[in-house]
Each structure stands twice: as structure tokens, then as C-alpha cells.
PDB file of C-alpha atoms in Angstrom:
ATOM      1  CA  UNK X  29     140.096 119.556  58.787  1.00 88.00           C
ATOM      2  CA  UNK X  30     140.149 122.660  56.110  1.00 95.00           C
ATOM      3  CA  UNK X  31     141.457 122.473  52.438  1.00 95.00           C
ATOM      4  CA  UNK X  32     143.449 125.249  51.313  1.00 96.00           C
ATOM      5  CA  UNK X  33     140.482 126.887  49.532  1.00 96.00           C
ATOM      6  CA  UNK X  34     138.465 126.819  52.572  1.00 96.00           C
ATOM      7  CA  UNK X  35     141.228 128.544  54.776  1.00 97.00           C
ATOM      8  CA  UNK X  36     141.411 131.475  51.991  1.00 97.00           C
ATOM      9  CA  UNK X  37     137.739 131.465  51.893  1.00 97.00           C
ATOM     10  CA  UNK X  38     137.883 132.102  55.643  1.00 98.00           C
ATOM     11  CA  UNK X  39     140.502 134.786  55.438  1.00 97.00           C
ATOM     12  CA  UNK X  40     138.776 136.464  52.634  1.00 98.00           C
ATOM     13  CA  UNK X  41     135.102 136.442  53.883  1.00 98.00           C
ATOM     14  CA  UNK X  42     135.382 136.156  57.628  1.00 98.00           C
ATOM     15  CA  UNK X  43     133.397 132.874  57.792  1.00 98.00           C
ATOM     16  CA  UNK X  44     132.868 129.461  56.330  1.00 98.00           C
ATOM     17  CA  UNK X  45     130.090 126.836  56.330  1.00 98.00           C
ATOM     18  CA  UNK X  46     130.872 123.316  56.842  1.00 98.00           C
ATOM     19  CA  UNK X  47     127.932 120.935  55.835  1.00 98.00           C
ATOM     20  CA  UNK X  48     127.267 117.863  57.926  1.00 98.00           C
ATOM     21  CA  UNK X  49     129.857 118.598  60.644  1.00 98.00           C
ATOM     22  CA  UNK X  50     127.561 117.093  63.340  1.00 98.00           C
ATOM     23  CA  UNK X  51     125.214 113.500  62.879  1.00 98.00           C
ATOM     24  CA  UNK X  52     121.767 113.551  63.553  1.00 98.00           C
ATOM     25  CA  UNK X  53     122.231 111.451  66.709  1.00 98.00           C
ATOM     26  CA  UNK X  54     124.591 114.190  68.251  1.00 98.00           C
ATOM     27  CA  UNK X  55     121.897 116.613  67.368  1.00 98.00           C
ATOM     28  CA  UNK X  56     118.924 114.652  69.044  1.00 98.00           C
ATOM     29  CA  UNK X  57     120.913 113.965  71.935  1.00 98.00           C
ATOM     30  CA  UNK X  58     121.596 117.857  72.397  1.00 98.00           C
ATOM     31  CA  UNK X  59     118.025 118.831  71.652  1.00 98.00           C
ATOM     32  CA  UNK X  60     116.590 116.282  74.026  1.00 98.00           C
ATOM     33  CA  UNK X  61     118.505 117.807  77.031  1.00 98.00           C
ATOM     34  CA  UNK X  62     117.726 121.200  76.081  1.00 98.00           C
ATOM     35  CA  UNK X  63     114.067 120.026  76.125  1.00 98.00           C
ATOM     36  CA  UNK X  64     114.489 118.404  79.597  1.00 98.00           C
ATOM     37  CA  UNK X  65     116.202 121.644  80.912  1.00 97.00           C
ATOM     38  CA  UNK X  66     113.204 123.654  79.377  1.00 97.00           C
ATOM     39  CA  UNK X  67     110.877 121.211  81.137  1.00 96.00           C
ATOM     40  CA  UNK X  68     112.412 121.713  84.619  1.00 95.00           C
ATOM     41  CA  UNK X  69     112.759 125.316  84.321  1.00 93.00           C
ATOM     42  CA  UNK X  70     110.319 127.109  86.816  1.00 89.00           C
ATOM     43  CA  UNK X  71     109.476 130.868  85.553  1.00 83.00           C
ATOM     44  CA  UNK X  72     107.985 131.414  88.818  1.00 77.00           C
ATOM     45  CA  UNK X  73     111.079 131.133  90.807  1.00 70.00           C
ATOM     46  CA  UNK X  74     113.306 133.684  88.541  1.00 66.00           C
ATOM     47  CA  UNK X  75     113.408 134.387  84.806  1.00 62.00           C
ATOM     48  CA  UNK X  76     114.487 137.121  82.564  1.00 61.00           C
ATOM     49  CA  UNK X  77     113.720 138.034  78.768  1.00 61.00           C
ATOM     50  CA  UNK X  78     116.684 138.256  76.139  1.00 55.00           C
ATOM     51  CA  UNK X  79     116.978 141.124  73.700  1.00 53.00           C
ATOM     52  CA  UNK X  80     119.626 142.299  71.379  1.00 52.00           C
ATOM     53  CA  UNK X  81     117.858 145.147  70.528  1.00 50.00           C
ATOM     54  CA  UNK X  82     117.353 146.986  73.885  1.00 50.00           C
ATOM     55  CA  UNK X  83     120.215 144.918  75.413  1.00 46.00           C
ATOM     56  CA  UNK X  84     121.157 147.701  78.238  1.00 48.00           C
ATOM     57  CA  UNK X  85     117.201 147.935  79.124  1.00 45.00           C
ATOM     58  CA  UNK X  86     117.063 144.146  79.480  1.00 48.00           C
ATOM     59  CA  UNK X  87     120.348 143.326  81.083  1.00 57.00           C
ATOM     60  CA  UNK X  88     119.461 142.528  84.574  1.00 78.00           C
ATOM     61  CA  UNK X  89     120.757 140.522  87.779  1.00 85.00           C
ATOM     62  CA  UNK X  90     119.096 137.342  86.072  1.00 88.00           C
ATOM     63  CA  UNK X  91     121.267 137.939  83.113  1.00 90.00           C
ATOM     64  CA  UNK X  92     124.319 138.845  84.684  1.00 92.00           C
ATOM     65  CA  UNK X  93     124.012 135.780  87.023  1.00 90.00           C
ATOM     66  CA  UNK X  94     123.863 133.271  83.955  1.00 94.00           C
ATOM     67  CA  UNK X  95     127.425 133.861  83.312  1.00 95.00           C
ATOM     68  CA  UNK X  96     128.891 130.765  84.994  1.00 96.00           C
ATOM     69  CA  UNK X  97     125.565 128.829  85.307  1.00 96.00           C
ATOM     70  CA  UNK X  98     122.602 127.441  83.156  1.00 96.00           C
ATOM     71  CA  UNK X  99     119.551 129.720  82.752  1.00 95.00           C
ATOM     72  CA  UNK X 100     116.468 129.913  80.363  1.00 95.00           C
ATOM     73  CA  UNK X 101     115.476 133.183  78.803  1.00 94.00           C
ATOM     74  CA  UNK X 102     112.338 134.254  77.291  1.00 92.00           C
ATOM     75  CA  UNK X 103     111.583 135.624  73.772  1.00 92.00           C
ATOM     76  CA  UNK X 104     110.508 139.386  73.995  1.00 89.00           C
ATOM     77  CA  UNK X 105     107.058 138.496  72.359  1.00 91.00           C
ATOM     78  CA  UNK X 106     106.313 135.453  74.457  1.00 91.00           C
ATOM     79  CA  UNK X 107     103.830 137.262  76.705  1.00 89.00           C
ATOM     80  CA  UNK X 108     100.434 139.124  76.193  1.00 89.00           C
ATOM     81  CA  UNK X 109      99.221 142.353  77.770  1.00 90.00           C
ATOM     82  CA  UNK X 110      98.306 140.504  80.849  1.00 88.00           C
ATOM     83  CA  UNK X 111     101.645 139.439  81.526  1.00 84.00           C
ATOM     84  CA  UNK X 112     100.868 135.812  80.745  1.00 87.00           C
ATOM     85  CA  UNK X 113     102.663 133.407  78.319  1.00 90.00           C
ATOM     86  CA  UNK X 114     100.673 133.349  74.911  1.00 92.00           C
ATOM     87  CA  UNK X 115     102.045 130.054  73.939  1.00 93.00           C
ATOM     88  CA  UNK X 116     103.220 126.840  76.002  1.00 94.00           C
ATOM     89  CA  UNK X 117     106.679 127.204  77.902  1.00 94.00           C
ATOM     90  CA  UNK X 118     108.612 125.105  75.431  1.00 95.00           C
ATOM     91  CA  UNK X 119     107.612 127.516  72.641  1.00 96.00           C
ATOM     92  CA  UNK X 120     108.447 130.686  74.689  1.00 95.00           C
ATOM     93  CA  UNK X 121     112.095 130.049  75.524  1.00 95.00           C
ATOM     94  CA  UNK X 122     114.631 132.336  73.477  1.00 95.00           C
ATOM     95  CA  UNK X 123     117.652 130.725  74.757  1.00 96.00           C
ATOM     96  CA  UNK X 124     119.605 128.653  77.370  1.00 97.00           C
ATOM     97  CA  UNK X 125     122.727 130.092  78.368  1.00 97.00           C
ATOM     98  CA  UNK X 126     125.623 130.359  79.304  1.00 97.00           C
ATOM     99  CA  UNK X 127     127.919 127.999  80.657  1.00 98.00           C
ATOM    100  CA  UNK X 128     126.425 124.635  79.622  1.00 98.00           C
ATOM    101  CA  UNK X 129     129.341 123.490  77.835  1.00 98.00           C
ATOM    102  CA  UNK X 130     131.291 123.206  81.085  1.00 98.00           C
ATOM    103  CA  UNK X 131     128.474 122.302  83.614  1.00 98.00           C
ATOM    104  CA  UNK X 132     126.181 119.946  81.664  1.00 98.00           C
ATOM    105  CA  UNK X 133     127.414 116.533  80.456  1.00 98.00           C
ATOM    106  CA  UNK X 134     125.302 116.423  77.202  1.00 98.00           C
ATOM    107  CA  UNK X 135     126.482 119.717  76.253  1.00 98.00           C
ATOM    108  CA  UNK X 136     129.928 118.982  77.203  1.00 98.00           C
ATOM    109  CA  UNK X 137     129.797 116.166  75.175  1.00 98.00           C
ATOM    110  CA  UNK X 138     128.842 117.784  72.108  1.00 98.00           C
ATOM    111  CA  UNK X 139     131.345 120.379  72.863  1.00 98.00           C
ATOM    112  CA  UNK X 140     134.474 118.200  73.422  1.00 98.00           C
ATOM    113  CA  UNK X 141     135.241 117.433  69.812  1.00 97.00           C
ATOM    114  CA  UNK X 142     138.687 117.025  68.968  1.00 97.00           C
ATOM    115  CA  UNK X 143     137.810 118.204  65.526  1.00 98.00           C
ATOM    116  CA  UNK X 144     136.867 121.697  66.737  1.00 98.00           C
ATOM    117  CA  UNK X 145     140.271 121.767  68.481  1.00 97.00           C
ATOM    118  CA  UNK X 146     141.914 121.138  65.054  1.00 97.00           C
ATOM    119  CA  UNK X 147     139.638 123.489  63.176  1.00 98.00           C
ATOM    120  CA  UNK X 148     140.553 126.385  65.787  1.00 98.00           C
ATOM    121  CA  UNK X 149     144.207 125.957  65.352  1.00 97.00           C
ATOM    122  CA  UNK X 150     143.817 125.846  61.560  1.00 97.00           C
ATOM    123  CA  UNK X 151     142.102 129.160  61.500  1.00 97.00           C
ATOM    124  CA  UNK X 152     144.598 130.748  63.941  1.00 96.00           C
ATOM    125  CA  UNK X 153     143.562 129.849  67.751  1.00 98.00           C
ATOM    126  CA  UNK X 154     146.602 128.581  69.228  1.00 98.00           C
ATOM    127  CA  UNK X 155     145.225 128.260  72.634  1.00 98.00           C
ATOM    128  CA  UNK X 156     141.448 127.764  72.232  1.00 98.00           C
ATOM    129  CA  UNK X 157     139.494 128.762  75.300  1.00 98.00           C
ATOM    130  CA  UNK X 158     135.549 128.257  75.356  1.00 98.00           C
ATOM    131  CA  UNK X 159     133.793 131.131  77.202  1.00 98.00           C
ATOM    132  CA  UNK X 160     130.330 130.801  76.359  1.00 98.00           C
ATOM    133  CA  UNK X 161     127.464 128.695  74.940  1.00 98.00           C
ATOM    134  CA  UNK X 162     123.955 129.277  74.080  1.00 98.00           C
ATOM    135  CA  UNK X 163     121.419 127.262  73.077  1.00 98.00           C
ATOM    136  CA  UNK X 164     119.070 129.429  70.838  1.00 98.00           C
ATOM    137  CA  UNK X 165     115.388 128.384  69.698  1.00 98.00           C
ATOM    138  CA  UNK X 166     114.256 131.096  67.474  1.00 98.00           C
ATOM    139  CA  UNK X 167     110.690 130.152  68.247  1.00 97.00           C
ATOM    140  CA  UNK X 168     108.185 130.103  65.424  1.00 97.00           C
ATOM    141  CA  UNK X 169     106.034 133.199  65.042  1.00 96.00           C
ATOM    142  CA  UNK X 170     107.880 134.876  67.959  1.00 96.00           C
ATOM    143  CA  UNK X 171     111.381 134.249  67.113  1.00 96.00           C
ATOM    144  CA  UNK X 172     113.396 137.598  68.158  1.00 93.00           C
ATOM    145  CA  UNK X 173     115.270 139.910  65.826  1.00 95.00           C
ATOM    146  CA  UNK X 174     119.205 139.733  66.689  1.00 95.00           C
ATOM    147  CA  UNK X 175     120.462 143.118  65.554  1.00 95.00           C
ATOM    148  CA  UNK X 176     123.499 143.573  63.609  1.00 97.00           C
ATOM    149  CA  UNK X 177     126.529 143.206  65.821  1.00 97.00           C
ATOM    150  CA  UNK X 178     129.975 141.784  66.272  1.00 98.00           C
ATOM    151  CA  UNK X 179     130.767 139.197  68.693  1.00 98.00           C
ATOM    152  CA  UNK X 180     133.932 140.710  69.501  1.00 98.00           C
ATOM    153  CA  UNK X 181     131.851 143.454  71.332  1.00 98.00           C
ATOM    154  CA  UNK X 182     131.469 141.152  74.308  1.00 98.00           C
ATOM    155  CA  UNK X 183     134.446 139.085  74.102  1.00 98.00           C
ATOM    156  CA  UNK X 184     137.317 141.750  73.854  1.00 98.00           C
ATOM    157  CA  UNK X 185     140.845 140.540  73.532  1.00 98.00           C
ATOM    158  CA  UNK X 186     143.987 142.253  72.676  1.00 98.00           C
ATOM    159  CA  UNK X 187     144.595 141.478  69.587  1.00 98.00           C
ATOM    160  CA  UNK X 188     141.001 140.524  68.582  1.00 98.00           C
ATOM    161  CA  UNK X 189     140.612 136.722  68.664  1.00 98.00           C
ATOM    162  CA  UNK X 190     137.135 135.625  69.493  1.00 98.00           C
ATOM    163  CA  UNK X 191     135.876 133.086  67.070  1.00 98.00           C
ATOM    164  CA  UNK X 192     132.104 131.724  66.928  1.00 98.00           C
ATOM    165  CA  UNK X 193     131.216 128.293  66.264  1.00 98.00           C
ATOM    166  CA  UNK X 194     127.623 128.127  65.421  1.00 98.00           C
ATOM    167  CA  UNK X 195     125.985 124.737  64.825  1.00 98.00           C
ATOM    168  CA  UNK X 196     122.451 124.762  63.065  1.00 98.00           C
ATOM    169  CA  UNK X 197     120.379 122.061  64.770  1.00 98.00           C
ATOM    170  CA  UNK X 198     117.425 122.444  62.187  1.00 98.00           C
ATOM    171  CA  UNK X 199     117.534 123.908  58.904  1.00 98.00           C
ATOM    172  CA  UNK X 200     118.389 127.535  58.889  1.00 98.00           C
ATOM    173  CA  UNK X 201     116.274 129.214  56.108  1.00 98.00           C
ATOM    174  CA  UNK X 202     115.346 132.720  54.854  1.00 97.00           C
ATOM    175  CA  UNK X 203     111.928 131.880  56.333  1.00 98.00           C
ATOM    176  CA  UNK X 204     112.729 130.827  59.788  1.00 98.00           C
ATOM    177  CA  UNK X 205     115.376 133.768  60.243  1.00 97.00           C
ATOM    178  CA  UNK X 206     118.958 132.303  59.091  1.00 98.00           C
ATOM    179  CA  UNK X 207     121.880 134.522  59.929  1.00 98.00           C
ATOM    180  CA  UNK X 208     123.102 137.110  57.479  1.00 98.00           C
ATOM    181  CA  UNK X 209     126.851 138.268  57.357  1.00 98.00           C
ATOM    182  CA  UNK X 210     128.885 141.010  55.473  1.00 98.00           C
ATOM    183  CA  UNK X 211     131.623 138.893  53.427  1.00 98.00           C
ATOM    184  CA  UNK X 212     134.882 140.579  54.165  1.00 98.00           C
ATOM    185  CA  UNK X 213     133.286 142.915  57.261  1.00 98.00           C
ATOM    186  CA  UNK X 214     135.907 141.310  59.563  1.00 98.00           C
ATOM    187  CA  UNK X 215     138.243 143.619  58.071  1.00 98.00           C
ATOM    188  CA  UNK X 216     136.637 146.735  59.293  1.00 97.00           C
ATOM    189  CA  UNK X 217     136.741 148.203  62.989  1.00 98.00           C
ATOM    190  CA  UNK X 218     134.963 147.066  65.957  1.00 98.00           C
ATOM    191  CA  UNK X 219     131.827 149.414  66.304  1.00 98.00           C
ATOM    192  CA  UNK X 220     130.970 148.925  69.927  1.00 98.00           C
ATOM    193  CA  UNK X 221     132.249 147.389  73.309  1.00 98.00           C
ATOM    194  CA  UNK X 222     130.014 145.887  75.945  1.00 97.00           C
ATOM    195  CA  UNK X 223     131.425 146.804  79.282  1.00 97.00           C
ATOM    196  CA  UNK X 224     130.854 145.525  82.668  1.00 96.00           C
ATOM    197  CA  UNK X 225     131.568 146.925  85.982  1.00 94.00           C
ATOM    198  CA  UNK X 226     130.221 145.098  88.840  1.00 92.00           C
ATOM    199  CA  UNK X 227     126.283 144.963  88.304  1.00 90.00           C
ATOM    200  CA  UNK X 228     126.151 147.629  85.891  1.00 92.00           C
ATOM    201  CA  UNK X 229     126.751 147.362  82.179  1.00 93.00           C
ATOM    202  CA  UNK X 230     127.077 149.969  79.128  1.00 94.00           C
ATOM    203  CA  UNK X 231     127.644 149.947  75.298  1.00 95.00           C
ATOM    204  CA  UNK X 232     130.400 151.925  74.531  1.00 97.00           C
ATOM    205  CA  UNK X 233     130.411 153.309  70.819  1.00 97.00           C
ATOM    206  CA  UNK X 234     133.638 152.872  69.216  1.00 98.00           C
ATOM    207  CA  UNK X 235     132.891 153.589  65.270  1.00 98.00           C
ATOM    208  CA  UNK X 236     130.492 155.561  63.418  1.00 97.00           C
ATOM    209  CA  UNK X 237     130.910 152.954  60.554  1.00 97.00           C
ATOM    210  CA  UNK X 238     127.079 152.197  59.811  1.00 96.00           C
ATOM    211  CA  UNK X 239     126.139 148.656  59.767  1.00 97.00           C
ATOM    212  CA  UNK X 240     125.482 146.541  56.511  1.00 96.00           C
ATOM    213  CA  UNK X 241     122.279 146.003  54.842  1.00 91.00           C
ATOM    214  CA  UNK X 242     120.765 143.623  52.611  1.00 85.00           C
ATOM    215  CA  UNK X 243     122.672 145.020  49.677  1.00 92.00           C
ATOM    216  CA  UNK X 244     126.137 143.816  50.713  1.00 95.00           C
ATOM    217  CA  UNK X 245     125.120 141.079  53.488  1.00 97.00           C
ATOM    218  CA  UNK X 246     124.446 137.417  52.367  1.00 97.00           C
ATOM    219  CA  UNK X 247     122.297 135.024  53.933  1.00 97.00           C
ATOM    220  CA  UNK X 248     123.916 131.944  55.601  1.00 98.00           C
ATOM    221  CA  UNK X 249     121.246 129.374  55.169  1.00 98.00           C
ATOM    222  CA  UNK X 250     122.136 125.944  55.878  1.00 98.00           C
ATOM    223  CA  UNK X 251     121.187 122.276  56.482  1.00 98.00           C
ATOM    224  CA  UNK X 252     120.817 121.016  60.099  1.00 98.00           C
ATOM    225  CA  UNK X 253     124.117 119.372  61.294  1.00 98.00           C
ATOM    226  CA  UNK X 254     126.251 122.358  59.466  1.00 98.00           C
ATOM    227  CA  UNK X 255     129.013 124.161  61.511  1.00 98.00           C
ATOM    228  CA  UNK X 256     129.170 128.006  60.651  1.00 98.00           C
ATOM    229  CA  UNK X 257     132.452 129.301  61.968  1.00 98.00           C
ATOM    230  CA  UNK X 258     133.346 133.077  61.818  1.00 98.00           C
ATOM    231  CA  UNK X 259     135.507 135.752  63.012  1.00 98.00           C
ATOM    232  CA  UNK X 260     134.686 138.023  65.779  1.00 98.00           C
ATOM    233  CA  UNK X 261     134.531 141.233  63.773  1.00 98.00           C
ATOM    234  CA  UNK X 262     132.145 139.978  61.135  1.00 98.00           C
ATOM    235  CA  UNK X 263     128.965 141.782  61.318  1.00 98.00           C
ATOM    236  CA  UNK X 264     125.972 139.631  61.161  1.00 98.00           C
ATOM    237  CA  UNK X 265     122.414 139.357  62.403  1.00 97.00           C
ATOM    238  CA  UNK X 266     119.255 137.511  61.934  1.00 97.00           C
ATOM    239  CA  UNK X 267     115.752 138.658  61.187  1.00 94.00           C
ATOM    240  CA  UNK X 268     112.646 137.564  63.333  1.00 96.00           C
ATOM    241  CA  UNK X 269     111.035 134.300  62.872  1.00 97.00           C
ATOM    242  CA  UNK X 270     107.533 134.709  61.661  1.00 97.00           C
ATOM    243  CA  UNK X 271     107.428 131.227  60.281  1.00 98.00           C
ATOM    244  CA  UNK X 272     105.594 128.226  61.817  1.00 98.00           C
ATOM    245  CA  UNK X 273     109.067 126.650  62.091  1.00 98.00           C
ATOM    246  CA  UNK X 274     111.701 126.831  64.635  1.00 98.00           C
ATOM    247  CA  UNK X 275     115.522 127.276  63.986  1.00 98.00           C
ATOM    248  CA  UNK X 276     117.192 125.519  66.698  1.00 98.00           C
ATOM    249  CA  UNK X 277     120.955 126.286  66.915  1.00 98.00           C
ATOM    250  CA  UNK X 278     123.853 125.659  69.576  1.00 98.00           C
ATOM    251  CA  UNK X 279     126.690 128.416  69.757  1.00 98.00           C
ATOM    252  CA  UNK X 280     130.205 128.656  71.258  1.00 98.00           C
ATOM    253  CA  UNK X 281     132.210 131.895  71.410  1.00 98.00           C
ATOM    254  CA  UNK X 282     136.095 131.153  71.810  1.00 98.00           C
ATOM    255  CA  UNK X 283     139.139 133.401  72.319  1.00 98.00           C
ATOM    256  CA  UNK X 284     142.898 132.742  71.929  1.00 98.00           C
ATOM    257  CA  UNK X 285     144.397 132.226  75.371  1.00 98.00           C
ATOM    258  CA  UNK X 286     147.675 133.493  73.820  1.00 98.00           C
ATOM    259  CA  UNK X 287     145.591 136.994  74.011  1.00 98.00           C
ATOM    260  CA  UNK X 288     144.884 139.172  76.699  1.00 98.00           C
ATOM    261  CA  UNK X 289     141.300 138.545  77.738  1.00 98.00           C
ATOM    262  CA  UNK X 290     139.712 142.164  79.142  1.00 98.00           C
ATOM    263  CA  UNK X 291     138.816 142.162  82.636  1.00 98.00           C
ATOM    264  CA  UNK X 292     135.838 144.319  81.570  1.00 98.00           C
ATOM    265  CA  UNK X 293     134.142 141.699  79.527  1.00 98.00           C
ATOM    266  CA  UNK X 294     130.924 140.482  81.195  1.00 97.00           C
ATOM    267  CA  UNK X 295     132.157 136.867  81.386  1.00 98.00           C
ATOM    268  CA  UNK X 296     135.000 136.250  83.707  1.00 97.00           C
ATOM    269  CA  UNK X 297     136.174 133.006  85.283  1.00 96.00           C
ATOM    270  CA  UNK X 298     138.308 131.984  88.263  1.00 95.00           C
ATOM    271  CA  UNK X 299     139.832 128.978  89.878  1.00 95.00           C
ATOM    272  CA  UNK X 300     136.349 127.643  90.896  1.00 94.00           C
ATOM    273  CA  UNK X 301     135.410 127.225  87.121  1.00 96.00           C
ATOM    274  CA  UNK X 302     138.184 127.928  84.997  1.00 97.00           C
ATOM    275  CA  UNK X 303     138.063 128.547  81.492  1.00 98.00           C
ATOM    276  CA  UNK X 304     139.031 125.648  79.207  1.00 97.00           C
ATOM    277  CA  UNK X 305     139.149 124.325  75.697  1.00 97.00           C
ATOM    278  CA  UNK X 306     137.098 122.136  73.542  1.00 97.00           C
ATOM    279  CA  UNK X 307     139.341 119.047  75.119  1.00 93.00           C
TER     280      UNK X 307
END
């Protein structure tokens, strides 16, 4: 899958961008299924708001119960002062999460890609296991900021092994909130750990090392169909989307089964829904 130069880049920078990994047809099928899930979603039944800026405050039973099912989450700015949506429902959803890759046939088909298995092994995952999937809308005008963070915060293993596979389903640009990352930042420490104890969660601070800024970070702008693969300790963020264009993406968080997966991570699996790989 990767050239020697690409492998060296991944080791050096902590990320790699592979253009044209998924076809327009594959993207269209996933987008159509996501649209159907949103169409069928009834906010009156139960719903939640997703935020990484005030995560402990917005983490509730609805969020915690999404670990092994499929649920929709609203953008923080989706509602007006009267508590009503300011725009159509389909333009108000922040994301769908978190187990579509196992429970939904369309998402499973997109995820079950032998090339992903090969890629995971080439970058060092001897036994890839997919814990979480998210369909991120980054809605026009109200797409929320995703603050600086490391994905290892949420998927702690010993040693650190979580790797993110992020698929651009639309062009990701500076205008619509593409990701930014700090090249080489994956060689630094883990700064935070998101811990779950039953229905309680907390963020444990591990390091005083400051987060990067735009003087050291680079934008990961890419075309639809691109795959961005990055190390779990890589600091990254995305700005709010104030443009009139959305930035749909699909992301997977994968650990190595040869490492110890922390029992304090917020997502756990048992025999009813065992964690599995790409195939």
C-alpha cells in the first residue's frame, strides 16, 4: 500500500494523506445512507449535542449510550434562543456515532476494505481492531470547532496504539474547516485521558505541555476520496465552519489487539458485540 517514502513520512510526521483512496461511488453510497439515518432520526424521542470544547458538560446518558449503537448529535449552534432549530434538521446534525461500522450494512461495506487492513499492518498495527466510527457533517455556517486534542485521550492502550483513519467525503478546505495537525507532534506525551466510571466521566490532565498553534501546525486540506491516516498522539484540531459549504467526513479509531486496551476507556465491548477488525 505504501511506498518507503510514505512510511518514512508517517514515522516522521505522524500522519499521511493518501489521495483518491475511495471512489465517488463509494462516497455516494455512504452519504446516501447517512442522509437516510438523519431523515429517520426523531429529535423528539431523544437527542444530544456534541461538543469537544465543553466535553464533560455535554457528556450525558445519550452520549454514553451511543458507544455500541447508532445515534445522531446536534451542532452546538443548531438551536436559537427559543430552543428551536434555526435551520432544517439535515443541516443541524454534527455527527452520527459510534458503531455504524459494525451495525449498519452500508457503513460496514465501506469499512470492510482489505486495503485498510493492509495499510494498518504496514504502519505497525499487528492486529487492527475498530472501536469507533463517526460520520461528521461539519455543517455550513454552524459547523463546530473541534479543539486541539489527541485521539489516544479517548482510546488509551499500553503501549499507545490507536490510529485514526479519516476519509474526506467532500473537499476539506481552509474555508470549510479542514483539520490542522502538528508534524512530529506524535512524539510528545499524552496530554489528557478521558476516563469513564459507570455513568460518570472526567478528563484527567497528564501534561502541562501547551497545545500547538498555527505557527507550528499545518492544514490537512484534501480532496474528496482522500484518506488521512494519523497516529493517536498527533495533536490536531479543526476550526468552526463559517462557510456556505459543508465538510462531510467518516472516521474510524483503530487499536492494536496486541496492546492492552484500558478498561477505563469510554467504549467497551463484550461477547454480545465483540470488537473486530476491518475484515
